[in-house]
C-alpha cells in the first residue's frame, strides 16, 4: 500500500519498503516525477539530498526526513558565508559539472522550458534597462548542453545538518552548459562573495557569460515580482561592468 506524506515544498512516498522521491507542485504529476528522478540522480553523484523537507518550524531550523527519521537542519544564509562554505559549494558544483551522463529529458528541458523562462525574464528586464539582449543570451545558448544542472542552485535550496551540506528543490533540474549552475550561484550572491567564488575558478570566459546572463535574469524576475530589486540591481551592474 502506498503512503504519501505531503508538504508545501516536497513529499516523500513509501511504497513496497523502498523510498523514492515525488514532488507535488501545481498538481503536475509529470513534473513531480521528473524532479524525483533528478533528486535520485544527484544522490548517486555523491551529493546529499534529503528525502523529505518539512518547512515552517522556525526561521533557523527546518527538518528533513531521511532513513525513516526526522533530522533538524539549519538553513544557509549570507551571514554564514565564508571561505570554507564557498569551498563546499564549489565542490558540489564540480561534482555535477563533471558528470557526462545526460538524460534526454534534461536536454529537452533546457532547450524548451528553461530557456523560455530565461528569455521571458530578459524580455521583462528590457522594459527597464537598456541591454544587449542577443549578446547576453547567445553567449550562453551557443554553449554545449553538456552536464546535469540543478537550475536553482542558491542558498535558499541548501541546508546544513551536522556539518553536512544538503541540496533540495529540483523543480528546475535538467541539463545545461557546464558553467550554468555555478554562474547562477555567483549571480545570487552579493558582489563581494560572488567575486570570491568566481576567483576560486579558472576565470573561464563561458562562466562569466553565464554569470552575466544569470544576473540579468534574476533582476528581470525581481522587477516582475517586486522582490529584492535594489539587491539584484547591484549584482547586475557589478557583473555587467566586469
PDB file of C-alpha atoms in Angstrom:
ATOM      1  CA  UNK A   1       0.000   0.000   0.000  1.00  0.00           C
ATOM      2  CA  UNK A   2       1.294   3.452  -0.932  1.00  0.00           C
ATOM      3  CA  UNK A   3       1.596   6.028   1.857  1.00  0.00           C
ATOM      4  CA  UNK A   4       2.191   9.661   0.941  1.00  0.00           C
ATOM      5  CA  UNK A   5       3.351  12.409   3.300  1.00  0.00           C
ATOM      6  CA  UNK A   6       2.657  15.772   1.677  1.00  0.00           C
ATOM      7  CA  UNK A   7       4.293  19.138   2.211  1.00  0.00           C
ATOM      8  CA  UNK A   8       4.367  22.594   0.621  1.00  0.00           C
ATOM      9  CA  UNK A   9       7.820  22.024  -0.864  1.00  0.00           C
ATOM     10  CA  UNK A  10       8.220  18.286  -1.302  1.00  0.00           C
ATOM     11  CA  UNK A  11       6.714  14.967  -0.377  1.00  0.00           C
ATOM     12  CA  UNK A  12       8.032  11.517   0.324  1.00  0.00           C
ATOM     13  CA  UNK A  13       6.385   8.361  -0.879  1.00  0.00           C
ATOM     14  CA  UNK A  14       6.992   4.956   0.709  1.00  0.00           C
ATOM     15  CA  UNK A  15       5.998   2.025  -1.464  1.00  0.00           C
ATOM     16  CA  UNK A  16       6.881  -1.635  -1.005  1.00  0.00           C
ATOM     17  CA  UNK A  17       9.534  -0.691   1.538  1.00  0.00           C
ATOM     18  CA  UNK A  18      11.505   1.482  -0.884  1.00  0.00           C
ATOM     19  CA  UNK A  19      11.872   5.249  -0.631  1.00  0.00           C
ATOM     20  CA  UNK A  20      11.705   7.307  -3.777  1.00  0.00           C
ATOM     21  CA  UNK A  21      11.006  10.967  -4.349  1.00  0.00           C
ATOM     22  CA  UNK A  22       7.847  12.529  -5.597  1.00  0.00           C
ATOM     23  CA  UNK A  23       7.399  16.271  -5.739  1.00  0.00           C
ATOM     24  CA  UNK A  24       3.931  17.760  -5.982  1.00  0.00           C
ATOM     25  CA  UNK A  25       3.813  21.244  -7.480  1.00  0.00           C
ATOM     26  CA  UNK A  26       0.757  22.703  -9.149  1.00  0.00           C
ATOM     27  CA  UNK A  27      -0.726  19.237  -9.499  1.00  0.00           C
ATOM     28  CA  UNK A  28       1.615  18.400 -12.389  1.00  0.00           C
ATOM     29  CA  UNK A  29       2.425  14.720 -11.995  1.00  0.00           C
ATOM     30  CA  UNK A  30       4.898  14.646 -14.903  1.00  0.00           C
ATOM     31  CA  UNK A  31       6.965  17.480 -13.405  1.00  0.00           C
ATOM     32  CA  UNK A  32       6.767  15.814  -9.994  1.00  0.00           C
ATOM     33  CA  UNK A  33       8.164  12.557 -11.313  1.00  0.00           C
ATOM     34  CA  UNK A  34      10.997  14.303 -13.183  1.00  0.00           C
ATOM     35  CA  UNK A  35      12.007  16.176 -10.031  1.00  0.00           C
ATOM     36  CA  UNK A  36      12.117  12.926  -8.128  1.00  0.00           C
ATOM     37  CA  UNK A  37      14.319  11.315 -10.773  1.00  0.00           C
ATOM     38  CA  UNK A  38      16.844  14.139 -10.598  1.00  0.00           C
ATOM     39  CA  UNK A  39      16.903  14.052  -6.816  1.00  0.00           C
ATOM     40  CA  UNK A  40      17.921  10.396  -7.016  1.00  0.00           C
ATOM     41  CA  UNK A  41      20.466  11.151  -9.740  1.00  0.00           C
ATOM     42  CA  UNK A  42      22.141  13.802  -7.591  1.00  0.00           C
ATOM     43  CA  UNK A  43      22.391  11.363  -4.702  1.00  0.00           C
ATOM     44  CA  UNK A  44      24.116   8.844  -6.968  1.00  0.00           C
ATOM     45  CA  UNK A  45      26.678  11.544  -7.790  1.00  0.00           C
ATOM     46  CA  UNK A  46      27.550  11.779  -4.095  1.00  0.00           C
ATOM     47  CA  UNK A  47      25.528  14.901  -3.315  1.00  0.00           C
ATOM     48  CA  UNK A  48      23.327  14.711  -0.241  1.00  0.00           C
ATOM     49  CA  UNK A  49      19.621  15.189  -0.937  1.00  0.00           C
ATOM     50  CA  UNK A  50      17.048  14.832   1.864  1.00  0.00           C
ATOM     51  CA  UNK A  51      14.165  12.525   1.086  1.00  0.00           C
ATOM     52  CA  UNK A  52      11.588  14.858   2.556  1.00  0.00           C
ATOM     53  CA  UNK A  53      11.806  18.505   3.569  1.00  0.00           C
ATOM     54  CA  UNK A  54       9.323  19.943   6.023  1.00  0.00           C
ATOM     55  CA  UNK A  55       9.200  23.720   6.327  1.00  0.00           C
ATOM     56  CA  UNK A  56       7.735  26.149   8.810  1.00  0.00           C
ATOM     57  CA  UNK A  57       9.369  25.047  12.067  1.00  0.00           C
ATOM     58  CA  UNK A  58      11.231  28.320  12.548  1.00  0.00           C
ATOM     59  CA  UNK A  59      13.372  30.743  10.589  1.00  0.00           C
ATOM     60  CA  UNK A  60      16.600  28.993  11.516  1.00  0.00           C
ATOM     61  CA  UNK A  61      15.620  25.346  11.799  1.00  0.00           C
ATOM     62  CA  UNK A  62      13.782  23.078   9.452  1.00  0.00           C
ATOM     63  CA  UNK A  63      13.670  19.324   9.331  1.00  0.00           C
ATOM     64  CA  UNK A  64      14.090  16.641   6.740  1.00  0.00           C
ATOM     65  CA  UNK A  65      13.091  13.007   6.640  1.00  0.00           C
ATOM     66  CA  UNK A  66      15.999  10.699   5.854  1.00  0.00           C
ATOM     67  CA  UNK A  67      16.413   6.997   6.558  1.00  0.00           C
ATOM     68  CA  UNK A  68      12.963   6.921   8.172  1.00  0.00           C
ATOM     69  CA  UNK A  69      13.681   9.567  10.821  1.00  0.00           C
ATOM     70  CA  UNK A  70      13.405  13.339  11.136  1.00  0.00           C
ATOM     71  CA  UNK A  71      16.634  15.314  11.403  1.00  0.00           C
ATOM     72  CA  UNK A  72      16.961  19.011  12.194  1.00  0.00           C
ATOM     73  CA  UNK A  73      18.752  21.152   9.670  1.00  0.00           C
ATOM     74  CA  UNK A  74      19.982  24.740   9.612  1.00  0.00           C
ATOM     75  CA  UNK A  75      19.143  26.919   6.655  1.00  0.00           C
ATOM     76  CA  UNK A  76      22.042  28.707   4.985  1.00  0.00           C
ATOM     77  CA  UNK A  77      22.216  32.485   4.991  1.00  0.00           C
ATOM     78  CA  UNK A  78      24.572  35.202   3.788  1.00  0.00           C
ATOM     79  CA  UNK A  79      25.875  35.665   7.337  1.00  0.00           C
ATOM     80  CA  UNK A  80      27.221  32.098   7.235  1.00  0.00           C
ATOM     81  CA  UNK A  81      29.253  32.619   4.074  1.00  0.00           C
ATOM     82  CA  UNK A  82      32.996  32.228   4.493  1.00  0.00           C
ATOM     83  CA  UNK A  83      35.811  30.623   2.514  1.00  0.00           C
ATOM     84  CA  UNK A  84      35.027  27.196   3.962  1.00  0.00           C
ATOM     85  CA  UNK A  85      31.378  27.314   2.866  1.00  0.00           C
ATOM     86  CA  UNK A  86      32.276  28.700  -0.558  1.00  0.00           C
ATOM     87  CA  UNK A  87      34.701  25.790  -0.963  1.00  0.00           C
ATOM     88  CA  UNK A  88      31.943  23.313  -0.089  1.00  0.00           C
ATOM     89  CA  UNK A  89      29.613  24.919  -2.629  1.00  0.00           C
ATOM     90  CA  UNK A  90      32.266  24.745  -5.333  1.00  0.00           C
ATOM     91  CA  UNK A  91      32.962  21.084  -4.521  1.00  0.00           C
ATOM     92  CA  UNK A  92      29.269  20.283  -5.004  1.00  0.00           C
ATOM     93  CA  UNK A  93      29.137  22.152  -8.299  1.00  0.00           C
ATOM     94  CA  UNK A  94      32.293  20.485  -9.582  1.00  0.00           C
ATOM     95  CA  UNK A  95      30.805  17.055  -8.889  1.00  0.00           C
ATOM     96  CA  UNK A  96      27.841  17.918 -11.090  1.00  0.00           C
ATOM     97  CA  UNK A  97      29.847  19.737 -13.770  1.00  0.00           C
ATOM     98  CA  UNK A  98      31.991  16.643 -14.328  1.00  0.00           C
ATOM     99  CA  UNK A  99      29.058  14.279 -14.854  1.00  0.00           C
ATOM    100  CA  UNK A 100      28.774  13.462 -18.551  1.00  0.00           C
ATOM    101  CA  UNK A 101      25.719  11.185 -18.489  1.00  0.00           C
ATOM    102  CA  UNK A 102      22.865  13.281 -19.875  1.00  0.00           C
ATOM    103  CA  UNK A 103      19.206  12.241 -19.626  1.00  0.00           C
ATOM    104  CA  UNK A 104      17.364  13.084 -22.841  1.00  0.00           C
ATOM    105  CA  UNK A 105      14.515  14.722 -20.939  1.00  0.00           C
ATOM    106  CA  UNK A 106      17.030  17.038 -19.256  1.00  0.00           C
ATOM    107  CA  UNK A 107      18.352  18.311 -22.585  1.00  0.00           C
ATOM    108  CA  UNK A 108      14.788  18.817 -23.808  1.00  0.00           C
ATOM    109  CA  UNK A 109      14.003  20.758 -20.640  1.00  0.00           C
ATOM    110  CA  UNK A 110      16.922  23.162 -21.211  1.00  0.00           C
ATOM    111  CA  UNK A 111      16.066  23.634 -24.883  1.00  0.00           C
ATOM    112  CA  UNK A 112      12.399  24.276 -24.201  1.00  0.00           C
ATOM    113  CA  UNK A 113      11.053  25.199 -20.781  1.00  0.00           C
ATOM    114  CA  UNK A 114      14.189  26.533 -19.069  1.00  0.00           C
ATOM    115  CA  UNK A 115      15.444  28.657 -21.975  1.00  0.00           C
ATOM    116  CA  UNK A 116      11.924  30.005 -22.431  1.00  0.00           C
ATOM    117  CA  UNK A 117      11.848  31.006 -18.759  1.00  0.00           C
ATOM    118  CA  UNK A 118      15.216  32.773 -19.035  1.00  0.00           C
ATOM    119  CA  UNK A 119      14.169  34.627 -22.179  1.00  0.00           C
ATOM    120  CA  UNK A 120      10.925  35.731 -20.523  1.00  0.00           C
ATOM    121  CA  UNK A 121      12.871  37.292 -17.636  1.00  0.00           C
ATOM    122  CA  UNK A 122      15.196  39.082 -20.074  1.00  0.00           C
ATOM    123  CA  UNK A 123      12.206  40.448 -22.003  1.00  0.00           C
ATOM    124  CA  UNK A 124      10.853  41.876 -18.753  1.00  0.00           C
ATOM    125  CA  UNK A 125      14.224  43.418 -17.912  1.00  0.00           C
ATOM    126  CA  UNK A 126      14.321  45.176 -21.317  1.00  0.00           C
ATOM    127  CA  UNK A 127      11.354  47.290 -20.241  1.00  0.00           C
ATOM    128  CA  UNK A 128      13.516  48.958 -17.606  1.00  0.00           C
ATOM    129  CA  UNK A 129      17.163  48.551 -18.634  1.00  0.00           C
ATOM    130  CA  UNK A 130      18.993  49.073 -21.906  1.00  0.00           C
ATOM    131  CA  UNK A 131      20.742  45.752 -22.517  1.00  0.00           C
ATOM    132  CA  UNK A 132      22.302  43.875 -25.410  1.00  0.00           C
ATOM    133  CA  UNK A 133      19.797  41.036 -25.303  1.00  0.00           C
ATOM    134  CA  UNK A 134      21.291  38.993 -28.152  1.00  0.00           C
ATOM    135  CA  UNK A 135      24.811  39.187 -26.769  1.00  0.00           C
ATOM    136  CA  UNK A 136      23.685  38.167 -23.278  1.00  0.00           C
ATOM    137  CA  UNK A 137      21.632  35.222 -24.460  1.00  0.00           C
ATOM    138  CA  UNK A 138      23.710  33.904 -27.342  1.00  0.00           C
ATOM    139  CA  UNK A 139      26.946  33.685 -25.346  1.00  0.00           C
ATOM    140  CA  UNK A 140      25.229  31.107 -23.141  1.00  0.00           C
ATOM    141  CA  UNK A 141      22.798  29.487 -25.583  1.00  0.00           C
ATOM    142  CA  UNK A 142      25.617  28.707 -28.014  1.00  0.00           C
ATOM    143  CA  UNK A 143      27.468  26.742 -25.328  1.00  0.00           C
ATOM    144  CA  UNK A 144      27.166  22.970 -25.468  1.00  0.00           C
ATOM    145  CA  UNK A 145      24.488  21.448 -23.236  1.00  0.00           C
ATOM    146  CA  UNK A 146      26.836  19.008 -21.540  1.00  0.00           C
ATOM    147  CA  UNK A 147      26.104  18.469 -17.832  1.00  0.00           C
ATOM    148  CA  UNK A 148      23.376  17.871 -15.277  1.00  0.00           C
ATOM    149  CA  UNK A 149      22.021  21.056 -13.682  1.00  0.00           C
ATOM    150  CA  UNK A 150      20.060  21.875 -10.557  1.00  0.00           C
ATOM    151  CA  UNK A 151      18.662  25.002 -12.189  1.00  0.00           C
ATOM    152  CA  UNK A 152      18.146  26.991  -8.981  1.00  0.00           C
ATOM    153  CA  UNK A 153      21.449  26.465  -7.192  1.00  0.00           C
ATOM    154  CA  UNK A 154      21.300  29.042  -4.390  1.00  0.00           C
ATOM    155  CA  UNK A 155      21.491  29.296  -0.606  1.00  0.00           C
ATOM    156  CA  UNK A 156      17.687  29.123  -0.428  1.00  0.00           C
ATOM    157  CA  UNK A 157      17.805  25.498  -1.577  1.00  0.00           C
ATOM    158  CA  UNK A 158      20.530  24.219   0.751  1.00  0.00           C
ATOM    159  CA  UNK A 159      20.808  23.384   4.428  1.00  0.00           C
ATOM    160  CA  UNK A 160      23.339  22.057   6.921  1.00  0.00           C
ATOM    161  CA  UNK A 161      22.955  19.147   9.313  1.00  0.00           C
ATOM    162  CA  UNK A 162      25.956  18.004  11.369  1.00  0.00           C
ATOM    163  CA  UNK A 163      28.279  19.919   9.030  1.00  0.00           C
ATOM    164  CA  UNK A 164      26.842  18.061   6.031  1.00  0.00           C
ATOM    165  CA  UNK A 165      25.530  20.160   3.162  1.00  0.00           C
ATOM    166  CA  UNK A 166      22.182  19.079   1.696  1.00  0.00           C
ATOM    167  CA  UNK A 167      20.695  20.208  -1.612  1.00  0.00           C
ATOM    168  CA  UNK A 168      16.988  20.112  -2.439  1.00  0.00           C
ATOM    169  CA  UNK A 169      14.165  21.557  -4.562  1.00  0.00           C
ATOM    170  CA  UNK A 170      14.733  20.117  -8.022  1.00  0.00           C
ATOM    171  CA  UNK A 171      11.893  21.948  -9.760  1.00  0.00           C
ATOM    172  CA  UNK A 172      14.283  23.293 -12.418  1.00  0.00           C
ATOM    173  CA  UNK A 173      16.605  20.292 -12.683  1.00  0.00           C
ATOM    174  CA  UNK A 174      17.704  19.070 -16.096  1.00  0.00           C
ATOM    175  CA  UNK A 175      20.785  19.619 -18.247  1.00  0.00           C
ATOM    176  CA  UNK A 176      22.676  22.772 -19.194  1.00  0.00           C
ATOM    177  CA  UNK A 177      26.010  24.221 -20.338  1.00  0.00           C
ATOM    178  CA  UNK A 178      28.815  23.265 -17.933  1.00  0.00           C
ATOM    179  CA  UNK A 179      29.031  26.590 -16.093  1.00  0.00           C
ATOM    180  CA  UNK A 180      25.356  27.491 -15.727  1.00  0.00           C
ATOM    181  CA  UNK A 181      24.761  26.366 -12.122  1.00  0.00           C
ATOM    182  CA  UNK A 182      27.983  27.983 -10.912  1.00  0.00           C
ATOM    183  CA  UNK A 183      27.162  31.181 -12.800  1.00  0.00           C
ATOM    184  CA  UNK A 184      23.669  31.190 -11.315  1.00  0.00           C
ATOM    185  CA  UNK A 185      25.087  30.694  -7.829  1.00  0.00           C
ATOM    186  CA  UNK A 186      27.570  33.568  -8.244  1.00  0.00           C
ATOM    187  CA  UNK A 187      24.779  35.829  -9.542  1.00  0.00           C
ATOM    188  CA  UNK A 188      22.694  35.108  -6.432  1.00  0.00           C
ATOM    189  CA  UNK A 189      25.395  36.377  -4.040  1.00  0.00           C
ATOM    190  CA  UNK A 190      26.445  39.923  -3.095  1.00  0.00           C
ATOM    191  CA  UNK A 191      29.333  41.000  -5.381  1.00  0.00           C
ATOM    192  CA  UNK A 192      31.996  40.565  -2.697  1.00  0.00           C
ATOM    193  CA  UNK A 193      31.066  36.913  -2.139  1.00  0.00           C
ATOM    194  CA  UNK A 194      30.282  36.288  -5.801  1.00  0.00           C
ATOM    195  CA  UNK A 195      33.693  37.625  -6.835  1.00  0.00           C
ATOM    196  CA  UNK A 196      35.365  35.471  -4.181  1.00  0.00           C
ATOM    197  CA  UNK A 197      33.657  32.352  -5.554  1.00  0.00           C
ATOM    198  CA  UNK A 198      34.485  33.409  -9.123  1.00  0.00           C
ATOM    199  CA  UNK A 199      38.153  33.847  -8.184  1.00  0.00           C
ATOM    200  CA  UNK A 200      38.236  30.250  -6.916  1.00  0.00           C
ATOM    201  CA  UNK A 201      37.705  29.077 -10.521  1.00  0.00           C
ATOM    202  CA  UNK A 202      39.898  29.404 -13.629  1.00  0.00           C
ATOM    203  CA  UNK A 203      38.006  32.520 -14.835  1.00  0.00           C
ATOM    204  CA  UNK A 204      36.578  30.687 -17.837  1.00  0.00           C
ATOM    205  CA  UNK A 205      35.013  33.060 -20.378  1.00  0.00           C
ATOM    206  CA  UNK A 206      31.940  30.837 -20.637  1.00  0.00           C
ATOM    207  CA  UNK A 207      31.495  31.071 -16.863  1.00  0.00           C
ATOM    208  CA  UNK A 208      31.500  34.870 -16.998  1.00  0.00           C
ATOM    209  CA  UNK A 209      28.838  34.762 -19.734  1.00  0.00           C
ATOM    210  CA  UNK A 210      26.682  32.546 -17.503  1.00  0.00           C
ATOM    211  CA  UNK A 211      27.138  34.903 -14.537  1.00  0.00           C
ATOM    212  CA  UNK A 212      26.151  37.916 -16.629  1.00  0.00           C
ATOM    213  CA  UNK A 213      23.057  36.258 -18.089  1.00  0.00           C
ATOM    214  CA  UNK A 214      22.018  34.849 -14.702  1.00  0.00           C
ATOM    215  CA  UNK A 215      22.363  38.260 -13.009  1.00  0.00           C
ATOM    216  CA  UNK A 216      20.197  39.799 -15.746  1.00  0.00           C
ATOM    217  CA  UNK A 217      17.613  37.025 -15.427  1.00  0.00           C
ATOM    218  CA  UNK A 218      17.434  37.404 -11.652  1.00  0.00           C
ATOM    219  CA  UNK A 219      16.984  41.164 -11.951  1.00  0.00           C
ATOM    220  CA  UNK A 220      14.261  40.689 -14.553  1.00  0.00           C
ATOM    221  CA  UNK A 221      12.415  38.303 -12.232  1.00  0.00           C
ATOM    222  CA  UNK A 222      12.895  40.704  -9.325  1.00  0.00           C
ATOM    223  CA  UNK A 223      11.402  43.588 -11.289  1.00  0.00           C
ATOM    224  CA  UNK A 224       8.457  41.468 -12.341  1.00  0.00           C
ATOM    225  CA  UNK A 225       7.741  40.266  -8.790  1.00  0.00           C
ATOM    226  CA  UNK A 226       8.898  43.443  -6.998  1.00  0.00           C
ATOM    227  CA  UNK A 227      11.394  41.389  -4.962  1.00  0.00           C
ATOM    228  CA  UNK A 228      14.909  42.421  -3.835  1.00  0.00           C
ATOM    229  CA  UNK A 229      15.151  44.885  -6.725  1.00  0.00           C
ATOM    230  CA  UNK A 230      17.958  47.053  -5.272  1.00  0.00           C
ATOM    231  CA  UNK A 231      19.955  43.961  -4.228  1.00  0.00           C
ATOM    232  CA  UNK A 232      19.667  42.404  -7.700  1.00  0.00           C
ATOM    233  CA  UNK A 233      20.382  45.700  -9.451  1.00  0.00           C
ATOM    234  CA  UNK A 234      23.659  45.955  -7.563  1.00  0.00           C
ATOM    235  CA  UNK A 235      24.702  42.443  -8.633  1.00  0.00           C
ATOM    236  CA  UNK A 236      23.616  43.023 -12.243  1.00  0.00           C
ATOM    237  CA  UNK A 237      25.577  46.272 -12.509  1.00  0.00           C
ATOM    238  CA  UNK A 238      28.688  44.744 -10.976  1.00  0.00           C
ATOM    239  CA  UNK A 239      28.847  41.837 -13.419  1.00  0.00           C
ATOM    240  CA  UNK A 240      27.723  43.894 -16.421  1.00  0.00           C
ATOM    241  CA  UNK A 241      30.725  46.195 -15.846  1.00  0.00           C
ATOM    242  CA  UNK A 242      33.092  43.340 -15.013  1.00  0.00           C
TER     243      UNK A 242
END
